[in-house]
Every structure is written in C-alpha cells, then in structure tokens.
mmCIF file of C-alpha atoms in Angstrom:
data_model
loop_
_atom_site.group_PDB
_atom_site.id
_atom_site.type_symbol
_atom_site.label_atom_id
_atom_site.label_comp_id
_atom_site.label_asym_id
_atom_site.label_seq_id
_atom_site.Cartn_x
_atom_site.Cartn_y
_atom_site.Cartn_z
ATOM 1 C CA MET A 1 -34.278 -21.120 -7.863
ATOM 2 C CA ARG A 2 -30.682 -19.984 -7.724
ATOM 3 C CA GLY A 3 -32.031 -16.568 -6.778
ATOM 4 C CA GLU A 4 -33.831 -18.204 -3.868
ATOM 5 C CA GLY A 5 -30.517 -19.434 -2.469
ATOM 6 C CA HIS A 6 -30.585 -23.002 -3.804
ATOM 7 C CA GLU A 7 -27.597 -24.690 -5.402
ATOM 8 C CA VAL A 8 -28.799 -25.816 -8.820
ATOM 9 C CA ALA A 9 -27.194 -28.387 -11.115
ATOM 10 C CA LEU A 10 -28.675 -29.029 -14.549
ATOM 11 C CA ALA A 11 -28.103 -32.312 -16.364
ATOM 12 C CA ALA A 12 -28.270 -31.850 -20.138
ATOM 13 C CA PRO A 13 -26.497 -32.829 -23.371
ATOM 14 C CA GLU A 14 -23.063 -31.317 -23.918
ATOM 15 C CA THR A 15 -24.422 -28.903 -26.552
ATOM 16 C CA PHE A 16 -26.142 -26.951 -23.754
ATOM 17 C CA ARG A 17 -23.106 -26.548 -21.501
ATOM 18 C CA GLU A 18 -22.456 -22.896 -22.395
ATOM 19 C CA LEU A 19 -26.122 -21.948 -21.971
ATOM 20 C CA VAL A 20 -26.281 -23.598 -18.529
ATOM 21 C CA THR A 21 -23.007 -22.264 -17.173
ATOM 22 C CA GLY A 22 -23.750 -18.843 -18.653
ATOM 23 C CA SER A 23 -26.871 -18.786 -16.486
ATOM 24 C CA GLY A 24 -24.744 -19.373 -13.385
ATOM 25 C CA LEU A 25 -25.745 -23.033 -12.896
ATOM 26 C CA ASP A 26 -23.682 -26.156 -12.341
ATOM 27 C CA PHE A 27 -23.596 -28.358 -15.452
ATOM 28 C CA ARG A 28 -23.685 -32.156 -15.428
ATOM 29 C CA PRO A 29 -23.388 -33.718 -18.891
ATOM 30 C CA LEU A 30 -25.691 -36.388 -20.284
ATOM 31 C CA PRO A 31 -24.168 -38.710 -22.925
ATOM 32 C CA VAL A 32 -26.866 -38.079 -25.523
ATOM 33 C CA ASP A 33 -26.792 -35.824 -28.572
ATOM 34 C CA PRO A 34 -30.092 -34.134 -29.466
ATOM 35 C CA ARG A 35 -28.659 -33.235 -32.870
ATOM 36 C CA GLY A 36 -28.700 -36.929 -33.704
ATOM 37 C CA THR A 37 -32.453 -37.252 -33.260
ATOM 38 C CA PRO A 38 -34.614 -37.432 -36.386
ATOM 39 C CA THR A 39 -36.229 -34.387 -37.942
ATOM 40 C CA GLY A 40 -39.221 -36.410 -39.035
ATOM 41 C CA ALA A 41 -38.973 -35.280 -42.637
ATOM 42 C CA ARG A 42 -36.711 -38.093 -43.749
ATOM 43 C CA ASP A 43 -36.965 -40.606 -40.966
ATOM 44 C CA GLY A 44 -39.037 -43.396 -42.409
ATOM 45 C CA GLY A 45 -42.111 -42.750 -40.264
ATOM 46 C CA GLY A 46 -43.102 -43.779 -36.768
ATOM 47 C CA SER A 47 -41.020 -46.969 -36.699
ATOM 48 C CA GLY A 48 -37.852 -44.930 -37.235
ATOM 49 C CA LEU A 49 -38.796 -42.561 -34.452
ATOM 50 C CA LEU A 50 -39.460 -45.423 -32.041
ATOM 51 C CA ALA A 51 -36.147 -47.097 -32.882
ATOM 52 C CA ARG A 52 -34.205 -43.912 -32.274
ATOM 53 C CA ALA A 53 -36.160 -43.186 -29.102
ATOM 54 C CA ALA A 54 -35.250 -46.631 -27.757
ATOM 55 C CA ALA A 55 -31.553 -46.047 -28.474
ATOM 56 C CA PHE A 56 -31.742 -42.628 -26.803
ATOM 57 C CA ILE A 57 -33.364 -44.113 -23.688
ATOM 58 C CA GLU A 58 -30.658 -46.764 -23.382
ATOM 59 C CA ARG A 59 -27.960 -44.079 -23.165
ATOM 60 C CA LEU A 60 -30.073 -41.837 -20.956
ATOM 61 C CA GLY A 61 -30.360 -44.318 -18.082
ATOM 62 C CA ASP A 62 -26.617 -44.555 -17.508
ATOM 63 C CA GLY A 63 -26.248 -40.836 -18.101
ATOM 64 C CA LEU A 64 -28.763 -39.949 -15.410
ATOM 65 C CA ALA A 65 -27.091 -42.257 -12.903
ATOM 66 C CA GLU A 66 -23.712 -40.645 -13.580
ATOM 67 C CA ALA A 67 -25.140 -37.120 -13.423
ATOM 68 C CA ALA A 68 -26.726 -37.852 -10.043
ATOM 69 C CA ALA A 69 -23.622 -39.528 -8.611
ATOM 70 C CA PRO A 70 -22.310 -36.323 -6.947
ATOM 71 C CA GLY A 71 -25.576 -36.242 -5.014
ATOM 72 C CA ALA A 72 -28.722 -34.123 -4.790
ATOM 73 C CA ASP A 73 -31.368 -33.266 -2.227
ATOM 74 C CA LEU A 74 -34.216 -32.986 -4.745
ATOM 75 C CA LEU A 75 -34.709 -34.130 -8.328
ATOM 76 C CA LEU A 76 -36.682 -32.056 -10.824
ATOM 77 C CA LEU A 77 -37.662 -34.415 -13.628
ATOM 78 C CA SER A 78 -38.742 -33.431 -17.124
ATOM 79 C CA THR A 79 -41.122 -35.297 -19.409
ATOM 80 C CA THR A 80 -38.099 -37.044 -20.918
ATOM 81 C CA THR A 81 -36.220 -37.912 -17.736
ATOM 82 C CA ALA A 82 -39.091 -38.744 -15.360
ATOM 83 C CA PRO A 83 -39.677 -42.402 -16.352
ATOM 84 C CA LEU A 84 -36.086 -43.268 -15.396
ATOM 85 C CA GLY A 85 -35.718 -40.513 -12.808
ATOM 86 C CA TRP A 86 -38.380 -42.176 -10.616
ATOM 87 C CA HIS A 87 -36.005 -45.105 -10.058
ATOM 88 C CA LEU A 88 -33.127 -42.757 -9.366
ATOM 89 C CA ALA A 89 -35.096 -40.854 -6.715
ATOM 90 C CA GLU A 90 -36.055 -44.149 -5.080
ATOM 91 C CA ALA A 91 -32.427 -45.293 -4.894
ATOM 92 C CA MET A 92 -31.198 -41.932 -3.610
ATOM 93 C CA ASP A 93 -34.121 -41.694 -1.143
ATOM 94 C CA VAL A 94 -34.739 -38.088 -2.097
ATOM 95 C CA PRO A 95 -37.963 -36.314 -3.079
ATOM 96 C CA SER A 96 -38.704 -35.525 -6.703
ATOM 97 C CA LEU A 97 -40.966 -33.180 -8.619
ATOM 98 C CA GLY A 98 -42.160 -33.313 -12.213
ATOM 99 C CA VAL A 99 -41.482 -30.255 -14.373
ATOM 100 C CA TYR A 100 -43.147 -31.021 -17.692
ATOM 101 C CA LEU A 101 -43.405 -28.941 -20.857
ATOM 102 C CA GLN A 102 -46.137 -31.110 -22.395
ATOM 103 C CA PRO A 103 -49.516 -32.289 -21.059
ATOM 104 C CA VAL A 104 -48.739 -35.975 -21.530
ATOM 105 C CA LEU A 105 -50.974 -37.411 -18.792
ATOM 106 C CA PRO A 106 -54.260 -38.905 -20.068
ATOM 107 C CA THR A 107 -57.303 -36.668 -20.256
ATOM 108 C CA GLY A 108 -60.645 -36.773 -21.977
ATOM 109 C CA GLU A 109 -60.365 -33.153 -23.076
ATOM 110 C CA PHE A 110 -57.931 -33.713 -25.943
ATOM 111 C CA PRO A 111 -56.114 -36.612 -27.612
ATOM 112 C CA PRO A 112 -52.483 -37.479 -26.762
ATOM 113 C CA VAL A 113 -50.038 -34.728 -27.662
ATOM 114 C CA VAL A 114 -48.139 -37.138 -29.911
ATOM 115 C CA GLY A 115 -50.052 -39.154 -32.466
ATOM 116 C CA GLY A 116 -52.590 -36.867 -34.084
ATOM 117 C CA ASN A 117 -54.949 -34.056 -33.204
ATOM 118 C CA ARG A 118 -58.285 -35.675 -34.039
ATOM 119 C CA SER A 119 -60.429 -35.990 -30.932
ATOM 120 C CA LEU A 120 -61.768 -39.459 -30.175
ATOM 121 C CA GLY A 121 -64.331 -38.216 -27.670
ATOM 122 C CA ARG A 122 -63.762 -38.078 -23.936
ATOM 123 C CA ARG A 123 -63.551 -41.827 -23.363
ATOM 124 C CA GLY A 124 -61.533 -42.368 -26.524
ATOM 125 C CA ASN A 125 -59.086 -39.599 -25.690
ATOM 126 C CA ARG A 126 -58.460 -41.011 -22.212
ATOM 127 C CA ALA A 127 -58.062 -44.527 -23.570
ATOM 128 C CA ALA A 128 -55.611 -43.310 -26.204
ATOM 129 C CA GLY A 129 -53.684 -41.406 -23.547
ATOM 130 C CA ALA A 130 -53.477 -44.497 -21.338
ATOM 131 C CA LEU A 131 -52.300 -46.552 -24.311
ATOM 132 C CA GLY A 132 -49.614 -43.964 -24.988
ATOM 133 C CA GLN A 133 -48.380 -44.287 -21.412
ATOM 134 C CA ARG A 134 -48.117 -48.068 -21.827
ATOM 135 C CA VAL A 135 -46.066 -47.553 -25.010
ATOM 136 C CA VAL A 136 -43.747 -45.232 -23.085
ATOM 137 C CA ASP A 137 -43.414 -47.863 -20.352
ATOM 138 C CA ARG A 138 -42.478 -50.522 -22.900
ATOM 139 C CA LEU A 139 -39.849 -48.237 -24.433
ATOM 140 C CA HIS A 140 -38.302 -47.700 -20.982
ATOM 141 C CA ALA A 141 -38.621 -51.282 -19.722
ATOM 142 C CA GLY A 142 -35.128 -52.519 -20.577
ATOM 143 C CA ALA A 143 -33.331 -49.350 -19.518
ATOM 144 C CA ALA A 144 -35.304 -49.249 -16.247
ATOM 145 C CA ARG A 145 -34.463 -52.877 -15.486
ATOM 146 C CA ARG A 146 -30.747 -52.266 -16.014
ATOM 147 C CA LEU A 147 -30.840 -49.002 -14.070
ATOM 148 C CA ARG A 148 -32.488 -50.635 -11.058
ATOM 149 C CA ALA A 149 -29.854 -53.376 -11.110
ATOM 150 C CA ARG A 150 -27.084 -50.790 -11.290
ATOM 151 C CA LEU A 151 -28.622 -48.872 -8.363
ATOM 152 C CA GLY A 152 -29.094 -51.993 -6.225
ATOM 153 C CA LEU A 153 -32.897 -51.796 -6.260
ATOM 154 C CA PRO A 154 -35.182 -54.847 -6.251
ATOM 155 C CA ALA A 155 -36.746 -55.846 -9.552
ATOM 156 C CA LEU A 156 -39.858 -53.840 -10.429
ATOM 157 C CA SER A 157 -41.506 -53.341 -13.803
ATOM 158 C CA GLN A 158 -41.750 -49.900 -15.358
ATOM 159 C CA GLY A 159 -45.538 -50.146 -15.346
ATOM 160 C CA ALA A 160 -45.566 -50.925 -11.630
ATOM 161 C CA ARG A 161 -43.286 -47.960 -10.930
ATOM 162 C CA ARG A 162 -45.599 -45.647 -12.861
ATOM 163 C CA ARG A 163 -48.654 -46.939 -10.978
ATOM 164 C CA ALA A 164 -46.901 -46.275 -7.671
ATOM 165 C CA VAL A 165 -46.191 -42.726 -8.798
ATOM 166 C CA GLU A 166 -49.831 -42.189 -9.721
ATOM 167 C CA ARG A 167 -51.129 -43.672 -6.435
ATOM 168 C CA ALA A 168 -48.860 -41.308 -4.499
ATOM 169 C CA ASP A 169 -50.304 -38.329 -6.415
ATOM 170 C CA TRP A 170 -46.759 -37.415 -7.434
ATOM 171 C CA PRO A 171 -46.781 -33.655 -8.157
ATOM 172 C CA VAL A 172 -46.131 -32.414 -11.680
ATOM 173 C CA LEU A 173 -45.856 -28.721 -12.524
ATOM 174 C CA HIS A 174 -46.547 -27.997 -16.185
ATOM 175 C CA GLY A 175 -44.571 -25.118 -17.664
ATOM 176 C CA PHE A 176 -47.021 -23.797 -20.215
ATOM 177 C CA SER A 177 -49.740 -21.178 -20.100
ATOM 178 C CA THR A 178 -53.414 -21.692 -19.424
ATOM 179 C CA ALA A 179 -53.925 -19.323 -22.359
ATOM 180 C CA LEU A 180 -52.817 -22.180 -24.597
ATOM 181 C CA VAL A 181 -53.864 -25.259 -22.607
ATOM 182 C CA PRO A 182 -56.197 -24.798 -19.631
ATOM 183 C CA ARG A 183 -55.741 -27.399 -16.912
ATOM 184 C CA PRO A 184 -57.897 -30.447 -17.779
ATOM 185 C CA GLY A 185 -60.715 -30.863 -15.279
ATOM 186 C CA ASP A 186 -60.261 -34.638 -15.081
ATOM 187 C CA TRP A 187 -56.612 -34.550 -14.002
ATOM 188 C CA ARG A 188 -55.717 -35.704 -10.498
ATOM 189 C CA GLU A 189 -54.959 -33.095 -7.858
ATOM 190 C CA GLY A 190 -51.168 -33.236 -8.113
ATOM 191 C CA LEU A 191 -51.094 -32.152 -11.763
ATOM 192 C CA ARG A 192 -50.899 -28.374 -12.088
ATOM 193 C CA VAL A 193 -50.442 -25.860 -14.908
ATOM 194 C CA VAL A 194 -48.285 -23.006 -13.607
ATOM 195 C CA GLY A 195 -47.141 -20.963 -16.610
ATOM 196 C CA ASN A 196 -43.997 -20.878 -18.721
ATOM 197 C CA TRP A 197 -40.381 -20.944 -17.577
ATOM 198 C CA TRP A 198 -38.498 -18.435 -19.684
ATOM 199 C CA PRO A 199 -34.805 -18.617 -20.649
ATOM 200 C CA HIS A 200 -32.533 -16.355 -18.640
ATOM 201 C CA VAL A 201 -31.527 -13.175 -20.491
ATOM 202 C CA PRO A 202 -29.099 -10.830 -18.666
ATOM 203 C CA ALA A 203 -30.536 -7.366 -18.087
ATOM 204 C CA ASP A 204 -27.723 -5.717 -20.061
ATOM 205 C CA HIS A 205 -27.991 -8.033 -23.068
ATOM 206 C CA ARG A 206 -28.633 -6.323 -26.413
ATOM 207 C CA LEU A 207 -29.230 -7.443 -29.979
ATOM 208 C CA PRO A 208 -26.151 -7.244 -32.241
ATOM 209 C CA ALA A 209 -25.672 -3.896 -33.996
ATOM 210 C CA GLU A 210 -26.275 -5.484 -37.423
ATOM 211 C CA VAL A 211 -29.624 -6.871 -36.281
ATOM 212 C CA GLU A 212 -30.629 -3.627 -34.584
ATOM 213 C CA GLY A 213 -29.763 -1.681 -37.726
ATOM 214 C CA PHE A 214 -31.806 -3.989 -39.946
ATOM 215 C CA LEU A 215 -34.833 -3.797 -37.677
ATOM 216 C CA ARG A 216 -34.726 -0.002 -37.712
ATOM 217 C CA SER A 217 -34.222 0.295 -41.460
ATOM 218 C CA GLY A 218 -37.770 -0.596 -42.487
ATOM 219 C CA PRO A 219 -41.097 -2.090 -41.428
ATOM 220 C CA PRO A 220 -41.067 -4.970 -38.935
ATOM 221 C CA PRO A 221 -39.862 -8.129 -40.718
ATOM 222 C CA VAL A 222 -41.128 -11.690 -40.494
ATOM 223 C CA LEU A 223 -38.864 -14.072 -38.584
ATOM 224 C CA LEU A 224 -38.406 -17.591 -39.959
ATOM 225 C CA GLY A 225 -36.632 -20.405 -38.114
ATOM 226 C CA PHE A 226 -37.039 -24.087 -37.353
ATOM 227 C CA GLY A 227 -34.973 -24.348 -34.181
ATOM 228 C CA SER A 228 -33.561 -27.832 -33.746
ATOM 229 C CA MET A 229 -35.525 -29.254 -36.691
ATOM 230 C CA ALA A 230 -34.607 -29.960 -40.322
ATOM 231 C CA ALA A 231 -30.872 -30.493 -39.817
ATOM 232 C CA GLY A 232 -29.034 -30.407 -43.138
ATOM 233 C CA GLN A 233 -31.875 -28.776 -45.072
ATOM 234 C CA GLY A 234 -30.700 -25.191 -44.694
ATOM 235 C CA GLU A 235 -29.979 -24.522 -48.368
ATOM 236 C CA ARG A 236 -33.422 -25.708 -49.511
ATOM 237 C CA LEU A 237 -35.253 -23.906 -46.720
ATOM 238 C CA GLY A 238 -33.294 -20.691 -47.218
ATOM 239 C CA ALA A 239 -34.170 -20.492 -50.900
ATOM 240 C CA LEU A 240 -37.798 -21.390 -50.181
ATOM 241 C CA ALA A 241 -38.049 -18.769 -47.439
ATOM 242 C CA VAL A 242 -36.603 -15.971 -49.578
ATOM 243 C CA ASP A 243 -39.004 -16.856 -52.402
ATOM 244 C CA ALA A 244 -41.969 -16.884 -49.989
ATOM 245 C CA LEU A 245 -40.997 -13.559 -48.402
ATOM 246 C CA ARG A 246 -40.631 -11.980 -51.836
ATOM 247 C CA GLN A 247 -44.066 -13.253 -52.904
ATOM 248 C CA ALA A 248 -45.592 -11.980 -49.648
ATOM 249 C CA GLY A 249 -43.956 -8.577 -50.082
ATOM 250 C CA VAL A 250 -42.338 -8.485 -46.632
ATOM 251 C CA ARG A 251 -38.845 -8.225 -45.184
ATOM 252 C CA GLY A 252 -37.467 -11.204 -43.326
ATOM 253 C CA VAL A 253 -35.009 -12.451 -40.724
ATOM 254 C CA LEU A 254 -33.787 -16.023 -41.253
ATOM 255 C CA GLN A 255 -32.542 -17.763 -38.106
ATOM 256 C CA ALA A 256 -30.034 -20.480 -38.919
ATOM 257 C CA GLY A 257 -30.995 -23.031 -36.246
ATOM 258 C CA TRP A 258 -29.777 -26.585 -36.630
ATOM 259 C CA ALA A 259 -30.880 -26.582 -40.266
ATOM 260 C CA GLY A 260 -28.214 -23.972 -41.018
ATOM 261 C CA ILE A 261 -30.599 -21.644 -42.847
ATOM 262 C CA ALA A 262 -28.730 -18.732 -44.444
ATOM 263 C CA GLU A 263 -29.500 -16.811 -47.603
ATOM 264 C CA GLU A 264 -28.338 -13.520 -49.085
ATOM 265 C CA ALA A 265 -31.119 -11.348 -50.553
ATOM 266 C CA ASP A 266 -32.413 -7.797 -50.492
ATOM 267 C CA GLY A 267 -34.615 -7.202 -47.466
ATOM 268 C CA VAL A 268 -33.464 -10.426 -45.787
ATOM 269 C CA LEU A 269 -31.038 -10.785 -42.870
ATOM 270 C CA SER A 270 -29.550 -14.128 -41.799
ATOM 271 C CA VAL A 271 -28.764 -14.468 -38.093
ATOM 272 C CA GLY A 272 -27.606 -17.048 -35.581
ATOM 273 C CA GLU A 273 -28.992 -17.734 -32.122
ATOM 274 C CA LEU A 274 -30.670 -14.699 -30.530
ATOM 275 C CA PRO A 275 -32.865 -14.391 -27.434
ATOM 276 C CA HIS A 276 -36.541 -14.619 -28.325
ATOM 277 C CA ALA A 277 -37.359 -12.127 -25.584
ATOM 278 C CA LEU A 278 -35.371 -9.429 -27.404
ATOM 279 C CA LEU A 279 -36.081 -10.281 -31.038
ATOM 280 C CA LEU A 280 -39.707 -11.415 -31.238
ATOM 281 C CA PRO A 281 -41.346 -8.189 -29.980
ATOM 282 C CA ARG A 282 -39.636 -6.425 -32.910
ATOM 283 C CA VAL A 283 -41.062 -8.605 -35.725
ATOM 284 C CA ALA A 284 -44.458 -8.694 -37.443
ATOM 285 C CA ALA A 285 -44.939 -12.466 -37.327
ATOM 286 C CA VAL A 286 -42.913 -15.636 -36.926
ATOM 287 C CA VAL A 287 -42.736 -18.796 -39.021
ATOM 288 C CA HIS A 288 -41.636 -21.664 -36.783
ATOM 289 C CA HIS A 289 -41.771 -25.409 -36.126
ATOM 290 C CA ALA A 290 -44.223 -25.048 -33.226
ATOM 291 C CA GLY A 291 -41.994 -26.451 -30.535
ATOM 292 C CA ALA A 292 -43.349 -25.795 -27.050
ATOM 293 C CA GLY A 293 -40.814 -23.044 -26.302
ATOM 294 C CA THR A 294 -41.052 -21.169 -29.596
ATOM 295 C CA ALA A 295 -44.851 -21.345 -29.663
ATOM 296 C CA ALA A 296 -44.962 -19.832 -26.176
ATOM 297 C CA ALA A 297 -42.366 -17.171 -27.001
ATOM 298 C CA ALA A 298 -44.421 -15.968 -29.978
ATOM 299 C CA LEU A 299 -47.490 -15.624 -27.769
ATOM 300 C CA ARG A 300 -45.528 -13.825 -25.072
ATOM 301 C CA ALA A 301 -44.449 -11.274 -27.692
ATOM 302 C CA GLY A 302 -48.052 -10.865 -28.844
ATOM 303 C CA ILE A 303 -47.284 -11.675 -32.483
ATOM 304 C CA PRO A 304 -49.032 -14.054 -34.908
ATOM 305 C CA SER A 305 -47.487 -17.399 -35.806
ATOM 306 C CA VAL A 306 -47.260 -19.387 -39.017
ATOM 307 C CA PRO A 307 -46.738 -22.883 -37.559
ATOM 308 C CA VAL A 308 -44.952 -25.498 -39.674
ATOM 309 C CA PRO A 309 -44.833 -28.557 -37.375
ATOM 310 C CA VAL A 310 -42.354 -31.334 -38.067
ATOM 311 C CA LEU A 311 -42.818 -34.120 -35.508
ATOM 312 C CA ALA A 312 -43.635 -35.228 -31.950
ATOM 313 C CA ASP A 313 -45.671 -32.667 -29.964
ATOM 314 C CA GLN A 314 -45.302 -29.906 -32.563
ATOM 315 C CA PRO A 315 -48.619 -30.600 -34.390
ATOM 316 C CA PHE A 316 -50.361 -30.348 -31.006
ATOM 317 C CA TRP A 317 -48.933 -26.899 -30.243
ATOM 318 C CA ALA A 318 -49.538 -25.729 -33.815
ATOM 319 C CA ALA A 319 -53.202 -26.690 -33.562
ATOM 320 C CA ARG A 320 -53.479 -24.971 -30.171
ATOM 321 C CA LEU A 321 -52.063 -21.730 -31.546
ATOM 322 C CA ALA A 322 -54.591 -21.769 -34.377
ATOM 323 C CA ARG A 323 -57.418 -22.732 -32.020
ATOM 324 C CA ILE A 324 -56.976 -19.628 -29.863
ATOM 325 C CA GLY A 325 -56.832 -17.416 -32.937
ATOM 326 C CA ALA A 326 -53.131 -16.555 -32.688
ATOM 327 C CA ALA A 327 -51.880 -18.417 -35.772
ATOM 328 C CA THR A 328 -52.691 -19.331 -39.335
ATOM 329 C CA PRO A 329 -53.741 -22.946 -40.011
ATOM 330 C CA PRO A 330 -50.685 -25.213 -39.605
ATOM 331 C CA ILE A 331 -48.686 -26.205 -42.678
ATOM 332 C CA ARG A 332 -47.183 -29.678 -42.466
ATOM 333 C CA PHE A 333 -43.420 -29.500 -42.966
ATOM 334 C CA ALA A 334 -43.647 -32.142 -45.683
ATOM 335 C CA ASP A 335 -46.161 -29.951 -47.563
ATOM 336 C CA LEU A 336 -44.200 -26.709 -47.305
ATOM 337 C CA THR A 337 -43.938 -24.699 -50.542
ATOM 338 C CA ALA A 338 -42.965 -21.115 -51.240
ATOM 339 C CA ALA A 339 -46.446 -20.268 -52.552
ATOM 340 C CA GLY A 340 -48.205 -21.821 -49.559
ATOM 341 C CA LEU A 341 -45.860 -20.142 -47.106
ATOM 342 C CA ALA A 342 -46.323 -16.777 -48.828
ATOM 343 C CA ARG A 343 -50.110 -17.049 -48.470
ATOM 344 C CA ALA A 344 -49.798 -17.848 -44.783
ATOM 345 C CA VAL A 345 -47.321 -15.012 -44.168
ATOM 346 C CA ARG A 346 -49.632 -12.513 -45.874
ATOM 347 C CA ALA A 347 -52.471 -13.688 -43.639
ATOM 348 C CA ALA A 348 -50.340 -13.506 -40.472
ATOM 349 C CA VAL A 349 -49.196 -9.965 -41.233
ATOM 350 C CA GLY A 350 -52.452 -8.665 -42.670
ATOM 351 C CA ASP A 351 -55.168 -10.181 -40.477
ATOM 352 C CA PRO A 352 -55.563 -8.034 -37.334
ATOM 353 C CA SER A 353 -57.583 -10.757 -35.592
ATOM 354 C CA LEU A 354 -54.499 -12.984 -35.406
ATOM 355 C CA ARG A 355 -52.484 -10.294 -33.653
ATOM 356 C CA ALA A 356 -55.440 -9.671 -31.337
ATOM 357 C CA GLY A 357 -55.512 -13.370 -30.462
ATOM 358 C CA ALA A 358 -51.787 -13.395 -29.709
ATOM 359 C CA GLU A 359 -52.010 -10.204 -27.657
ATOM 360 C CA ALA A 360 -54.868 -11.636 -25.578
ATOM 361 C CA ALA A 361 -52.741 -14.676 -24.781
ATOM 362 C CA ALA A 362 -49.806 -12.415 -23.922
ATOM 363 C CA ARG A 363 -51.910 -10.600 -21.348
ATOM 364 C CA THR A 364 -52.803 -13.887 -19.659
ATOM 365 C CA MET A 365 -49.171 -15.014 -19.701
ATOM 366 C CA SER A 366 -48.026 -11.756 -18.120
ATOM 367 C CA GLU A 367 -50.079 -12.630 -15.042
ATOM 368 C CA GLU A 368 -48.475 -16.073 -14.663
ATOM 369 C CA ASP A 369 -45.144 -16.719 -12.948
ATOM 370 C CA GLY A 370 -44.241 -20.327 -13.591
ATOM 371 C CA ALA A 371 -40.732 -20.016 -12.184
ATOM 372 C CA ALA A 372 -42.058 -18.660 -8.888
ATOM 373 C CA ARG A 373 -44.480 -21.571 -8.626
ATOM 374 C CA VAL A 374 -41.637 -24.056 -9.041
ATOM 375 C CA ALA A 375 -39.542 -22.171 -6.499
ATOM 376 C CA GLN A 376 -42.429 -22.393 -4.029
ATOM 377 C CA ALA A 377 -42.684 -26.159 -4.553
ATOM 378 C CA VAL A 378 -38.928 -26.576 -4.087
ATOM 379 C CA ALA A 379 -39.033 -24.506 -0.893
ATOM 380 C CA ALA A 380 -41.893 -26.636 0.408
ATOM 381 C CA ALA A 381 -39.869 -29.776 -0.250
ATOM 382 C CA ALA A 382 -36.811 -28.309 1.453
ATOM 383 C CA ASP A 383 -38.886 -27.402 4.501
ATOM 384 C CA GLY A 384 -40.535 -30.798 4.633
ATOM 385 C CA ARG A 385 -44.004 -29.308 4.177
ATOM 386 C CA ARG A 386 -44.781 -31.387 1.093
ATOM 387 C CA GLU A 387 -44.004 -35.076 0.684
ATOM 388 C CA LEU A 388 -42.657 -35.557 -2.823
ATOM 389 C CA ARG A 389 -41.529 -39.155 -2.646
ATOM 390 C CA ALA A 390 -43.386 -41.607 -4.836
#
C-alpha cells in the first residue's frame, strides 16, 4: 500500500518496531507483549488460555484507542483487533476493512479453527462456529463497554455490534491461499480469500555468509524452528532436535525463535531470525509449529512440512497441510520425541509425493497476489466506490 502512495501506520507490540520501521512504515505501539502469551505446553489447559486472553484484551482496548489518536482515514483490522476496532471505526466515523489470517467466520465446511479438527457435519460445524463467536463476544464484552465509554459512544453490547457488522456485509479479506483453504461456499458475499501477504524483504538482502557456506557445504538440510512458541524450552528442544536429525541421517538448521533453540553438533547450524523467502527454498523440509505464516511460507517454497502444532489455530493449519499432501501427519507438541520426529523427518525428505503436494500448492500461490487485492480495496475506499462502514 505504501507503494501505491498511501501513508501507512501499523499498530503492533513494541517487539515489532524494528520490523515495521525497517519496512518504511510508521509505527504506533500497542501496550501488549506477545512474548507473555502462553505456549500451550505448560499453561494449564483451556482455562489458562482464556484467562490470559481476557487480560490481553483489557490492555488492547486502551492501546488501540491510543494508537488511533493521531487519526486515520481507514482502519485495517486483523482477527485480533477487529472486535474492538469496530467500535473505534464507529467513533472515528471512518471506514474499516477486515484483514484476517484465519477463517474464523462460521461455515459448515469445517469446524472452528480453534477447538479441534473433528468435523461435526455441516450443521454442527456452523453451530460450533457460531458458539465460538459468542465466546469471543463474551471475552470482549467488558473491554468493549469501557472503550465505548472512553470514546463517547452510546452503550451497545458486543453481540449487537457484531450483528450490525454482519448485516452490513462488512468486507473481510483473508490472507491465505485457496490452495490451503478454498473459500467456503456458504460464506456471505463480503468474505473473500485473496492469497497471502508476504513479509517485505529488500531486493539486495542476502543470507549471512556463515549460513550460505553451510548450505553449500552439503545436501540441503532440514530446518527446525518453533517461531514464537515454546519460550524457555530451547535447551530441551535443541537436544531433541539434534538427536532426531542424527537418527534421520540429515543435516539441520536450528532457528532459535522465542524458545532460544541453539545446539552445537556436527552437521547442525544454529541461526537467529532469517527471512523465510531466502532460507526455505534452500532446505529439504521444515519442522515447524504450523502457525499461519510459517505454514504458508513452507508451501510457497514448495517444500514438505513436519508440523508440530502447539496451540490456537496451529492444529488447524497442520491438518490442512497434511490434507493437501504437503506434510507428514501432525505431531502434537506435547507428544514430541526424538524418535517420532526422526521418523517424520525421514518421511518428509524421502517421500516424493509430499514434495509434489507442496510444489502444487506453490504453483497456485504464485498466481495469487493478496497484497494487490488489499491495495485495490483500499483504493476503492479512498475513492468512495465501496462503503466500508458497518
């Protein structure tokens, strides 16, 4: 959008400041810390997740109001920010547009993305999806009430605000590929699947010399990383990963992530944060937590995945990867062992059908331009051709 001449400000936690400003965008901080969210492995189950989600939402409401205080002509709202962002757009009297990374709206075609992958049938899936939306509304009720009071808006329940959004056919662009999740046929007209939005990588960016040298020194390695998951478990995961790679007979790259994975061993290189667009095409397979972004990046590179989901929407994406034949069966993070991981890695590297499945998805993704679709929607809003108020 910046390339289209728009001034873009991104509201995000402080940990993302350098990434945002490095992409040439204005940064507006949100007073929440994603590193404080649970990994799911030691959280005490769903009740712990709900409690932490409620605390996060309380801080998010005030943070969004402060981030929007300098003003805006259009709000792009993510899955996380939309339930409170609707009130903000109303108070500011500006249009808004949903930019979601997960298909969270109810559908009969699959169960809710959080809460299990077992289909309940078309009616059951839709009912479960609607129930999930009511749970989300309850979680946001207090924060929404306080935000509306702060913004000088009349009292209105969170459920009523959501129903108004749905009646207005509020547009939501979904930033994932139809190769992974085709658009459900029972969604309303305003819900579209447009393709992924990829992180900005400067044209002159290169992998570090140490990484480049390792990649060239032998056969393509297997990349292992858990992104923002498993904080504090780096030592255990590093030892487990090295053992699994040794059993599988492959070289490996360990990406530290928030877990802090790092291990010294022959045929293993430990690295920090590197662009997926540069690294993934150079590896044989990737072991990951099946977050929406990493799952998509593996497909874009045309390489098989070994998904090890931890929490939230990750089991959904892991199952989708396996369903299209681009991944081994998911391994629950709680069940992860060196022997089990070694078996999965051998399958990912040795089964040509998995690479064929990933490459087929990559071809579909290459024909999608999610960023351009969002830019078109923003231009339509700026020109007044599309009413985006709800």
